[in-house]
Structures are given as C-alpha cells and as structure tokens.
C-alpha cells in the first residue's frame, strides 16, 4: 500500500502507512480523498477505469473503477509489487496453485478489455512473481516460466496498442514497487530490495528514441541498468504525458527523458509547473526550507540549509514561457533544483526528535534497573548463573539498536549456544570432578548439533542465498527428510506417553498423546503437500493419497485445540492441588508428573 500511494499521488508514504498496510479491514488508508492520477484520468473525457488483480486498489480507491475483479493479496500468504496505467506486475508466494490462480484471474479479462474502447485507464496487478520469490527465491525454477508468461502479456497488450485505432494514443507502463533479496524477501534497505524495474512503452516514443540495447550489460552490484528515478516521479510524468494536472501532494519530478516530445518552450513550461507545485508543498509543510531567501548563485559553496534557497533562486531566474532565449543550462538547472528539494523533503519525512528519543530510552533503562532491584537481591545477582543471564539480557537489549535485528537475530542465539557450552565445560573443569566417559563426549556432540543447526537453514539477509542442508540435500533426498520428520514425531509421542494426564488413567493418557502426535504428523504432511508438493515425489503413492483433499483448517483446529486442552488441564490441576494443599497446611510438595514434563 505505501508504494502504491507513492506511485499514484507522488507523495512520500509515512510510517503509519506501513502499519495500515497489514490491517486488512482498515478504511482510513483510503486515497479517494487525496489527489491522484487515477482520479485525474477518470475526470477526463470517457473517464472510465478498470482494474483486475490485487484488491488493495479497490480498498485504496473505492467506487473509482467502472469494472473490477479483485483478488485478496492475502490469498495464501503476504506481500506485493506493481505495474501501472495498463499493467501492474506483482509478486507473491505459496503453492503452485498460488503461482497461477491469482494471475489467471487477471489474464482472463485482458482479451475482452482489449476489444473495448470505453475505458481510458486499466490496472492489471499480477501477484505470481512475488509469491514465487517468497516461496523459493529469485533462482526458483518457477521464476523463468512466470517471467515468460508476463512477457507474453506485455506483448499481447503492446500489439493491440500498435494495431487498434482506438489505442493509438495509449501508454503502457510496466513497473514494480520493490525488488527482492537472495531469499526472495523484501522490506529491507538492500539495493536488491529497493531497486525495481520501470518501463514506458508507446509507439509515439519512436520519435525521440531509436530504442535501447536489451539485454544490457550487467551492472556491478548496484542494479542501475539504465536511468534511475524515484517512484514518486511516476505521477508527474504520467500527468505530463497524458495531459492532466499534477497531483497536489506530489513531490516527484518529471522524468527528463521524455522532454524531447515537446518544443523547448513547452519543456520549460512543463518543468516550471512541476516546480511551482512542489514549491507550494514546501511552503505549506516545511518551515525550515526558506524558499524566499535572497540567496546568490554558487549553491555548492553554501551551508546545507541554504542550498535549497539558492537553488530556488536559480529557478526563479529561468525565463518564463513566452520570453527567449532558452538554454540547455536553464533546463538542467531547473531539474537539478527540483531533485535537490525532492531529496530534502524526502529526508525530512524521516526526521525524528532525537533528544526525546534519548529521554524515553533513559526512562526505559531506569524502569528495568528498578524492576530488577525490586525482584532480586545482591546474593542472587552475584551468582555466576545469574551473571550469565543478566549479561545475556543486556546484550540482547543492545541488539534492539541494530538495523539488522530482525533478519540476523539467529546469529546471536547461535553465539549464545556455543558460549553456553563453553561455560558448562569450564564449570565442570573448575569443579575438579572426575569426568565420566559420557561427559567427555556430551560436549563435542552438543557442539556438533549446534553447528548442524546453523547450517540447516540459511536465513536473514547476509547469507540468505548460501547453500544449506534444507535446500541443498533434502530436495533430492526426500525419503531421508521424511524419515527424520517421522522419527521426530515418534520421539515426541514416546516422551509424552510417559506422562499422565490429571484424573485420566495411564493407558488412556498414552492413547490421547499418541493420537495427538499422529494428528500433528498428518497436519504436517497435508500442509507440506499443499505448500511444497515436490517433496512427495519419492514417497509411496498411498501416503500422497492419504493427505489429498484434506482440510488444512480442520487439521489445524484439531491439533492446536488438543494441545490447548491438555495444557489447560495441566495448569488447572496444578493450581487446584496447590490451593488444596495450602488449605490443609502443606506448603511444599512435588509437582505433578504432567506439569513437570511440560
């Protein structure tokens, strides 16, 4: 949603927009009352809009589309991407059905709409590429076929633009609202995530361009293949190309590549309109940018807070339409000034009151120290185990100030596990005990298990695309994978069968636990069958048939309601016996077996 807002209004999304993006029922994030190029298109002659794809558009622009067929962006999982005026290329995740179902629901409308001439704007918002990226990353075997499918759709639409008379002035815009990292995720600040494609297609562009080499040489890691623009630049560019007013809240700058479609006088006029509109925004929202200051040329030599005033003075010195001469330098100076103001306003959107943040942080630290002092004594704090726990909590708190906290948190726990093993080893050595054979081998085995765990599944940002056990070994050895899964569930069933439910005979308790573990195993297989059917290739056919046509929701309810019931019985019984024993004068008692094992 925040990226759609930037593309359609030219404004800068706020942090609140990111929060509302996850609220499926939210109505306050609607853009219907904000000026945007969709409303401008509808206000023109034959103002009819059609939309097919992600229903986020229907929530942001209710009652704006004459024909629409929305698909929930939470069809199976979460996320998205974009294409505008005629095509919106989106991306998302989950089963093979999820790769095709939502896209087919969009494509089925395209041939019919290309035979109609009663609309002047069509949004197609595809989801499949993003689903594939989240499911198995950008190197997924599903990626190339899906990209070829998108190529065919672009070809279908562009051929209609070239051959049909009523499409002779049509513009096709293909773009994405985000990229993805090596794991197929997005939302971070890596260049692979913040860089997305943008293509403008129209037969009329042949007058200003002989085409561009494609494919081009691969850049060295910066993803800058051709020119680089801001997403907010799309709104004023569409306004200029399709001849409607620039949205009022726009902070985008017209993309200079298209200026040669106009005469020199019209180029200056177009850019001055863009400049005046941005100037109005700056005057209303930012008192720090004094655009009326009597600054002088030579902007690069001024202090940073005076550069905007200086550049705006240069803009005011550009000849207005109707006066001559115009120079290339005038247009370049105007574009440069607008880009600087745009960058300044974008940075201002992320400015925070640092002193207040520091004050709040101090209050939080004081509250934690006070709570710790109230709950513990110096004796317990001086205990070596307590020192370890408090140090761990302190280091974990420091991690909250790191930018990669969410993606790389697991590395902290890997380090903690290894450190804990080392601490146990030193403790045993200092105790002066005679080591038994089991103790000698327990630590190396524990360290080996820790190392295997680290290599099991590469996550996070830095090593997301590196080889791991889950992706490198198990896809080609599915029998071994399922053998380990079954052993894990059998181990859990055996351990739980040794427990006894309160007020339930022992054999019946064991049967309940065994049934619950089998239900959990079937839910695991049914979910995997829907999520990754390729992992069932080497399994016997009867296992595949066993999980076919099963309700994941029903299985989920059985498993989690069963777990919840057992835990509730254990907790209730413990509290009941505790109250009864205290009432009868017994304050010390052993916990029930069921509670101790849980």
XYZ file of C-alpha atoms in Angstrom:
598
model
C 0.000 0.000 0.000
C 2.707 2.607 0.784
C 4.334 2.065 -2.619
C 1.005 2.362 -4.437
C 0.448 5.641 -2.608
C 3.833 6.953 -3.782
C 3.198 5.927 -7.382
C -0.354 7.265 -7.652
C -0.059 10.506 -5.664
C 3.659 11.297 -5.925
C 3.769 11.791 -2.146
C 6.057 10.153 0.407
C 4.481 7.328 2.455
C 4.630 7.692 6.221
C 5.396 5.128 8.917
C 1.655 4.928 9.646
C 1.052 3.777 6.057
C 3.360 0.820 6.691
C 1.324 -0.170 9.767
C -2.015 0.201 7.979
C -0.657 -1.937 5.144
C -1.152 -5.011 7.372
C -4.644 -4.078 8.560
C -6.940 -5.917 6.184
C -10.109 -4.155 7.387
C -8.626 -0.650 7.548
C -10.619 2.086 5.816
C -8.666 5.136 6.969
C -5.853 4.475 4.491
C -8.110 5.148 1.504
C -6.653 7.552 -1.065
C -10.019 8.526 -2.504
C -9.814 11.979 -0.864
C -6.221 12.602 -1.990
C -5.440 13.985 -5.404
C -4.034 11.214 -7.611
C -3.605 10.478 -11.303
C -6.355 7.836 -11.255
C -8.927 10.456 -10.288
C -7.461 12.819 -12.890
C -7.836 10.144 -15.575
C -11.414 9.491 -14.594
C -12.163 13.220 -14.722
C -11.134 13.347 -18.383
C -13.448 12.626 -21.304
C -14.566 8.968 -21.373
C -13.357 8.783 -17.795
C -13.766 5.083 -17.100
C -11.235 2.947 -15.248
C -10.964 -0.835 -14.986
C -8.860 -2.892 -12.560
C -8.023 -6.589 -12.228
C -5.747 -8.121 -9.608
C -4.786 -7.238 -6.041
C -7.832 -5.827 -4.244
C -5.611 -3.319 -2.430
C -6.516 -0.954 -5.267
C -10.226 -1.371 -4.510
C -9.606 -0.523 -0.844
C -7.449 2.495 -1.642
C -9.773 3.787 -4.387
C -13.320 2.618 -3.574
C -16.013 3.261 -6.200
C -13.404 4.588 -8.643
C -13.401 1.683 -11.107
C -16.206 1.007 -13.560
C -15.245 -2.664 -13.871
C -13.086 -4.580 -11.411
C -12.307 -8.083 -10.213
C -10.127 -8.016 -7.115
C -8.140 -10.893 -5.623
C -7.104 -10.780 -1.980
C -3.407 -10.046 -1.585
C -3.564 -12.458 1.365
C -4.762 -15.277 -0.911
C -2.329 -17.692 0.716
C 0.453 -15.507 2.016
C 1.624 -11.903 2.117
C 3.392 -9.141 0.044
C 3.430 -7.289 -3.303
C 4.716 -5.477 -6.448
C 3.355 -3.236 -9.196
C 2.705 -2.134 -12.747
C 0.648 0.939 -13.534
C -1.524 2.536 -16.218
C -2.011 -0.622 -18.288
C -0.071 -3.314 -16.469
C 0.772 -3.944 -12.872
C 3.309 -6.733 -12.358
C 3.061 -8.035 -8.832
C 4.738 -10.784 -6.887
C 3.829 -13.222 -4.049
C 4.187 -16.671 -2.569
C 2.951 -20.132 -1.775
C 1.766 -23.245 -3.557
C 1.895 -23.985 -7.268
C -1.782 -23.050 -7.314
C -0.859 -19.716 -5.741
C 1.681 -19.127 -8.530
C -1.037 -19.305 -11.174
C -4.507 -18.893 -9.665
C -4.390 -15.169 -8.956
C -2.601 -14.399 -12.243
C -5.041 -16.415 -14.333
C -7.883 -14.496 -12.730
C -6.310 -11.296 -14.094
C -5.279 -12.547 -17.535
C -8.715 -13.944 -18.369
C -10.081 -10.388 -18.514
C -7.356 -8.936 -20.766
C -8.510 -10.118 -24.259
C -12.028 -8.821 -23.700
C -10.843 -5.452 -22.386
C -8.541 -5.026 -25.395
C -11.651 -5.252 -27.600
C -13.376 -2.475 -25.677
C -12.795 1.240 -26.259
C -14.902 2.599 -23.387
C -12.070 2.978 -20.845
C -9.085 5.276 -20.625
C -7.176 3.552 -17.824
C -6.638 -0.121 -16.952
C -4.736 -1.514 -13.959
C -3.529 -5.122 -14.064
C -1.933 -6.138 -10.782
C -0.206 -9.533 -11.032
C 0.891 -11.432 -7.925
C 2.618 -14.615 -9.099
C 6.232 -13.435 -9.297
C 6.230 -12.181 -5.727
C 4.695 -15.439 -4.494
C 7.433 -17.420 -6.214
C 10.111 -15.153 -4.778
C 8.852 -15.596 -1.228
C 8.386 -19.326 -1.674
C 11.733 -20.292 -3.198
C 13.719 -17.161 -4.024
C 14.719 -15.448 -7.283
C 16.538 -18.558 -8.532
C 13.437 -20.732 -8.290
C 12.754 -22.989 -11.305
C 9.286 -21.388 -11.399
C 10.745 -17.897 -11.946
C 11.711 -18.094 -15.636
C 8.366 -19.603 -16.804
C 6.464 -16.926 -14.857
C 8.611 -14.147 -16.355
C 7.949 -15.586 -19.828
C 4.224 -15.529 -19.024
C 4.488 -11.837 -18.109
C 6.417 -11.201 -21.351
C 3.561 -12.716 -23.352
C 1.020 -10.473 -21.630
C 3.101 -7.354 -22.344
C 3.429 -8.474 -25.968
C -0.345 -9.034 -26.231
C -1.142 -5.551 -24.922
C 1.517 -3.750 -26.969
C 0.410 -5.417 -30.191
C -3.118 -4.201 -29.509
C -1.733 -0.680 -28.993
C 0.109 -0.875 -32.334
C -2.753 -2.317 -34.392
C -6.028 -0.938 -32.994
C -7.026 2.580 -33.988
C -8.668 3.448 -30.670
C -5.399 2.632 -28.848
C -3.194 4.904 -30.979
C -2.551 7.299 -28.054
C -2.218 4.624 -25.363
C 0.687 4.467 -22.934
C 1.761 1.182 -21.350
C 3.705 1.414 -18.089
C 5.317 -1.678 -16.608
C 6.834 -1.325 -13.155
C 7.431 -2.969 -9.798
C 7.110 -1.402 -6.372
C 10.013 -3.355 -4.862
C 12.741 -5.863 -5.612
C 13.824 -8.881 -3.574
C 16.918 -10.220 -1.855
C 18.555 -13.598 -2.439
C 15.941 -15.231 -0.215
C 13.052 -13.691 -2.183
C 12.055 -11.312 0.610
C 11.823 -7.527 0.693
C 11.233 -4.670 3.106
C 14.869 -4.034 3.976
C 17.253 -1.362 2.704
C 19.436 -3.531 0.459
C 19.755 -2.286 -3.126
C 18.291 -5.511 -4.474
C 15.132 -4.791 -2.449
C 14.788 -1.068 -3.142
C 15.586 -1.279 -6.871
C 12.714 -2.222 -9.183
C 12.088 -2.053 -12.905
C 10.212 0.735 -14.708
C 9.430 0.706 -18.444
C 7.321 3.156 -20.510
C 6.095 1.751 -23.840
C 4.338 3.587 -26.677
C 4.768 3.705 -30.478
C 4.967 7.506 -30.151
C 8.311 7.211 -28.381
C 9.918 6.247 -31.685
C 10.175 9.967 -32.453
C 12.550 10.585 -29.551
C 14.368 7.269 -29.268
C 15.819 4.617 -31.528
C 15.473 2.046 -28.796
C 17.789 0.853 -26.066
C 20.120 -2.104 -26.079
C 18.411 -5.011 -24.385
C 19.577 -7.017 -22.607
C 22.182 -4.599 -21.375
C 25.450 -5.398 -19.631
C 25.040 -6.461 -16.015
C 25.932 -3.688 -13.541
C 28.411 -4.367 -10.793
C 26.052 -4.875 -7.875
C 24.124 -1.577 -7.921
C 21.150 -2.689 -10.061
C 21.327 0.551 -12.089
C 20.797 -0.763 -15.600
C 19.714 2.449 -17.374
C 18.494 5.635 -15.683
C 17.470 5.864 -12.035
C 14.333 7.727 -10.918
C 12.252 7.923 -7.763
C 8.918 6.097 -7.603
C 7.191 9.407 -6.881
C 8.464 10.668 -10.272
C 5.920 8.424 -11.998
C 2.955 10.647 -11.007
C 4.137 13.955 -12.583
C 5.479 12.077 -15.624
C 2.088 10.499 -16.282
C 0.476 13.895 -15.760
C 2.682 15.425 -18.450
C 2.391 12.545 -20.934
C -1.378 12.134 -20.550
C -2.169 15.871 -20.209
C -3.778 16.244 -16.800
C -2.793 18.312 -13.725
C -0.029 17.117 -11.427
C -1.461 15.695 -8.143
C -1.484 18.359 -5.428
C 0.664 16.445 -2.909
C 3.219 15.353 -5.466
C 6.929 15.598 -4.651
C 8.027 13.788 -7.795
C 9.960 15.341 -10.671
C 9.049 14.882 -14.321
C 11.404 12.298 -15.896
C 13.636 14.348 -18.273
C 13.949 11.544 -20.853
C 10.521 12.429 -22.264
C 11.047 16.191 -22.596
C 12.044 15.933 -26.259
C 8.407 15.139 -27.079
C 7.755 18.892 -26.658
C 9.232 22.098 -28.015
C 11.865 23.925 -25.938
C 9.299 26.446 -24.731
C 6.863 23.735 -23.689
C 9.650 21.846 -21.919
C 10.381 24.868 -19.708
C 6.660 25.432 -19.143
C 6.127 21.811 -18.119
C 9.019 21.810 -15.665
C 8.025 25.201 -14.204
C 4.526 23.886 -13.495
C 6.104 20.921 -11.732
C 8.391 23.329 -9.819
C 5.540 25.595 -8.734
C 3.519 22.652 -7.497
C 6.446 21.346 -5.408
C 7.102 24.891 -4.143
C 3.549 25.075 -2.801
C 4.060 21.807 -0.918
C 7.335 23.003 0.578
C 5.843 26.307 1.764
C 2.923 24.538 3.432
C 4.796 21.690 5.113
C 8.384 22.745 5.803
C 9.202 25.990 7.551
C 12.891 25.043 7.521
C 13.152 25.455 3.762
C 13.036 29.215 3.226
C 12.432 29.499 -0.496
C 12.064 33.289 -0.321
C 15.608 33.875 0.937
C 17.702 36.337 -1.066
C 20.498 33.828 -1.745
C 23.010 34.152 -4.553
C 24.297 31.666 -7.152
C 27.173 29.337 -6.263
C 24.996 26.952 -4.281
C 27.591 24.244 -3.740
C 29.661 26.591 -1.548
C 26.841 27.382 0.872
C 25.799 25.675 4.080
C 23.391 22.748 3.632
C 20.380 24.667 4.996
C 20.940 27.476 2.448
C 21.331 25.305 -0.646
C 17.573 24.941 -1.232
C 17.050 28.716 -1.118
C 19.927 29.268 -3.513
C 18.709 26.673 -5.981
C 15.180 28.042 -5.862
C 16.518 31.486 -6.684
C 18.121 29.952 -9.760
C 14.742 28.519 -10.708
C 13.119 31.953 -10.418
C 15.775 33.389 -12.747
C 14.829 30.997 -15.572
C 12.956 32.795 -18.394
C 9.218 32.255 -18.243
C 7.318 30.796 -21.241
C 6.958 33.443 -23.948
C 10.372 35.025 -23.347
C 13.592 33.953 -25.019
C 16.190 32.585 -25.252
C 16.011 29.159 -23.616
C 19.182 27.241 -22.938
C 20.032 23.685 -22.082
C 21.634 25.048 -18.925
C 18.333 26.574 -17.798
C 16.535 23.251 -18.082
C 19.381 21.409 -16.364
C 19.443 23.935 -13.517
C 15.694 23.608 -13.056
C 15.804 19.799 -12.955
C 18.753 19.816 -10.550
C 16.972 22.238 -8.222
C 13.810 20.153 -8.182
C 15.782 16.991 -7.442
C 17.514 18.671 -4.517
C 14.242 19.914 -2.997
C 12.726 16.453 -3.539
C 15.613 14.804 -1.697
C 15.430 17.335 1.131
C 11.710 16.799 1.625
C 12.140 13.010 1.493
C 14.784 13.177 4.215
C 12.597 15.485 6.285
C 9.926 12.781 6.383
C 12.289 10.578 8.401
C 13.489 13.235 10.838
C 12.972 12.364 14.490
C 13.199 14.281 17.754
C 16.473 12.742 18.956
C 16.511 14.388 22.445
C 13.070 12.986 23.198
C 14.143 9.548 21.967
C 17.148 9.672 24.296
C 14.925 10.774 27.192
C 12.492 7.900 26.550
C 15.370 5.448 26.343
C 16.708 6.673 29.683
C 13.283 6.210 31.286
C 13.076 2.647 29.911
C 16.538 1.754 31.248
C 15.733 3.244 34.661
C 12.476 1.266 34.804
C 14.282 -2.002 34.013
C 17.014 -1.380 36.597
C 14.411 -0.502 39.240
C 12.372 -3.626 38.461
C 15.499 -5.783 38.642
C 16.462 -4.301 42.013
C 12.961 -4.923 43.379
C 12.861 -8.565 42.267
C 16.339 -9.741 43.247
C 18.918 -9.471 45.996
C 22.662 -8.939 45.741
C 23.207 -12.607 46.590
C 21.238 -13.814 43.610
C 22.800 -11.222 41.303
C 26.318 -12.307 42.304
C 25.536 -15.917 41.433
C 27.523 -16.964 38.288
C 24.413 -18.285 36.562
C 22.591 -15.029 37.309
C 25.516 -13.007 35.964
C 25.292 -15.013 32.741
C 21.541 -14.478 32.400
C 21.729 -10.731 33.121
C 24.637 -10.296 30.712
C 22.665 -12.151 28.074
C 19.638 -9.918 28.639
C 21.851 -6.819 28.425
C 23.474 -7.903 25.154
C 20.094 -8.858 23.722
C 18.785 -5.399 24.611
C 21.680 -3.764 22.763
C 20.641 -5.686 19.646
C 17.433 -3.666 19.551
C 19.506 -0.741 18.258
C 20.929 -2.606 15.256
C 19.401 -2.212 11.810
C 19.547 -5.942 11.036
C 17.975 -7.043 14.330
C 15.053 -8.907 12.775
C 16.875 -10.648 9.938
C 20.084 -11.586 11.774
C 18.869 -12.265 15.313
C 19.508 -16.011 14.939
C 23.280 -15.410 14.794
C 23.093 -14.007 18.317
C 21.456 -17.194 19.588
C 23.975 -19.374 17.748
C 26.704 -17.495 19.579
C 24.851 -17.831 22.894
C 24.505 -21.607 22.418
C 28.224 -22.046 21.708
C 29.154 -19.764 24.614
C 26.874 -21.664 26.970
C 28.547 -24.956 26.019
C 31.938 -23.397 26.694
C 30.763 -22.066 30.052
C 29.492 -25.513 31.080
C 32.842 -27.016 30.092
C 34.772 -24.515 32.212
C 32.400 -25.031 35.118
C 32.989 -28.777 35.076
C 36.757 -28.258 34.886
C 36.824 -25.829 37.808
C 34.688 -28.180 39.897
C 37.608 -30.681 39.947
C 35.325 -33.633 39.242
C 36.430 -36.828 37.565
C 34.965 -36.830 34.101
C 32.895 -39.817 33.139
C 33.001 -41.107 29.571
C 29.516 -39.739 28.884
C 30.580 -36.263 29.973
C 33.643 -36.337 27.746
C 31.565 -36.961 24.659
C 28.487 -34.905 25.560
C 30.093 -31.515 24.922
C 31.528 -32.365 21.446
C 28.180 -33.869 20.467
C 26.366 -30.771 21.692
C 28.715 -28.505 19.733
C 28.277 -30.679 16.638
C 24.481 -30.423 16.922
C 24.806 -26.652 17.262
C 26.940 -26.476 14.124
C 24.479 -28.622 12.139
C 21.650 -26.381 13.323
C 23.473 -23.321 11.968
C 23.827 -24.971 8.555
C 20.320 -26.375 8.463
C 18.539 -23.380 7.007
C 20.240 -20.140 5.910
C 18.008 -17.200 6.779
C 18.372 -13.473 7.224
C 19.877 -11.027 4.732
C 23.617 -11.646 4.571
C 23.643 -15.388 3.883
C 20.121 -15.942 2.550
C 21.300 -17.345 -0.782
C 24.094 -19.537 0.588
C 23.830 -23.354 0.358
C 22.293 -25.114 3.345
C 21.123 -28.592 4.297
C 17.416 -27.890 3.812
C 17.811 -26.635 0.227
C 20.927 -28.467 -0.970
C 20.385 -32.007 0.341
C 16.773 -32.721 1.231
C 15.077 -31.750 -2.083
C 16.974 -34.627 -3.745
C 16.692 -36.960 -0.730
C 13.062 -36.607 0.262
C 12.903 -40.124 1.743
C 15.624 -39.198 4.254
C 13.796 -35.957 5.036
C 10.525 -37.707 5.827
C 12.317 -40.405 7.810
C 13.759 -37.705 10.081
C 10.370 -35.995 10.348
C 8.645 -39.254 11.351
C 11.375 -40.049 13.891
C 10.951 -36.591 15.417
C 7.199 -37.071 15.856
C 7.651 -40.621 17.187
C 10.182 -39.314 19.698
C 7.706 -36.711 20.879
C 4.966 -39.333 21.122
C 7.208 -41.640 23.196
C 8.194 -38.884 25.619
C 4.598 -37.719 26.043
C 3.325 -41.293 26.520
C 5.388 -41.455 29.719
C 3.315 -38.594 31.114
C -0.050 -38.973 32.753
C -2.938 -36.582 32.314
C -4.589 -35.486 35.552
C -7.623 -37.573 36.526
C -7.155 -39.801 33.428
C -5.980 -43.461 33.536
C -2.428 -44.057 32.298
C -3.245 -46.084 29.181
C -5.918 -43.627 28.112
C -3.440 -40.744 28.612
C -0.882 -42.501 26.405
C -3.529 -43.101 23.747
C -4.548 -39.428 23.787
C -0.947 -38.269 23.399
C -0.300 -40.769 20.591
C -3.463 -39.645 18.779
C -2.451 -36.002 19.131
C 1.040 -36.673 17.724
C -0.407 -38.610 14.772
C -2.837 -35.753 14.093
C 0.065 -33.306 14.185
C 2.050 -35.504 11.772
C -0.862 -35.678 9.358
C -1.300 -31.905 9.536
C 2.421 -31.566 8.773
C 2.169 -33.805 5.705
C -1.055 -32.196 4.481
C 0.410 -28.703 4.793
C 3.619 -29.775 3.025
C 1.589 -31.391 0.257
C -0.110 -28.049 -0.387
C 2.972 -25.897 0.167
C 5.743 -27.985 -1.444
C 4.331 -30.954 -3.394
C 7.785 -31.622 -4.892
C 8.828 -33.115 -1.532
C 6.382 -36.016 -2.077
C 7.944 -37.236 -5.336
C 9.849 -40.199 -3.852
C 7.176 -41.229 -1.345
C 4.791 -44.201 -1.823
C 1.545 -43.326 -3.555
C -0.668 -44.321 -0.619
C 0.907 -41.575 1.535
C 0.113 -38.960 -1.083
C -3.487 -40.210 -1.356
C -3.755 -40.123 2.436
C -3.356 -36.346 2.524
C -5.235 -35.484 -0.657
C -8.466 -33.494 -0.335
C -7.891 -32.844 3.347
C -8.909 -29.657 5.109
C -5.876 -27.836 6.494
C -8.103 -25.675 8.680
C -9.786 -28.720 10.249
C -6.436 -30.413 10.908
C -5.055 -27.231 12.413
C -8.005 -26.869 14.747
C -7.735 -30.473 15.946
C -4.027 -30.195 16.721
C -3.981 -26.797 18.416
C -7.238 -27.281 20.276
C -5.893 -30.614 21.556
C -2.641 -29.009 22.717
C -4.549 -26.169 24.336
C -6.876 -28.561 26.158
C -4.012 -30.654 27.565
C -2.065 -27.606 28.748
C -5.211 -26.129 30.319
C -5.873 -29.387 32.198
C -2.293 -29.475 33.478
C -2.290 -25.863 34.641
C -5.741 -26.093 36.231
C -4.885 -29.296 38.087
C -1.612 -27.868 39.370
C -3.338 -24.753 40.685
C -6.171 -26.821 42.191
C -3.860 -29.151 44.095
C -1.700 -26.243 45.203
C -4.710 -24.485 46.705
C -5.964 -27.669 48.357
C -2.574 -28.495 49.888
C -2.069 -24.957 51.170
C -5.535 -25.023 52.678
C -4.596 -28.186 54.554
C -1.274 -26.775 55.735
C 1.128 -28.344 53.251
C 3.263 -25.740 51.529
C 5.979 -27.897 49.982
C 5.016 -30.564 47.506
C 6.365 -32.132 44.359
C 4.817 -31.038 41.117
C 2.563 -33.432 39.309
C 4.343 -35.526 36.647
C 2.348 -33.971 33.839
C 3.335 -30.437 34.792
C 6.984 -31.296 35.312
C 7.240 -32.900 31.876
C 5.546 -29.992 30.176
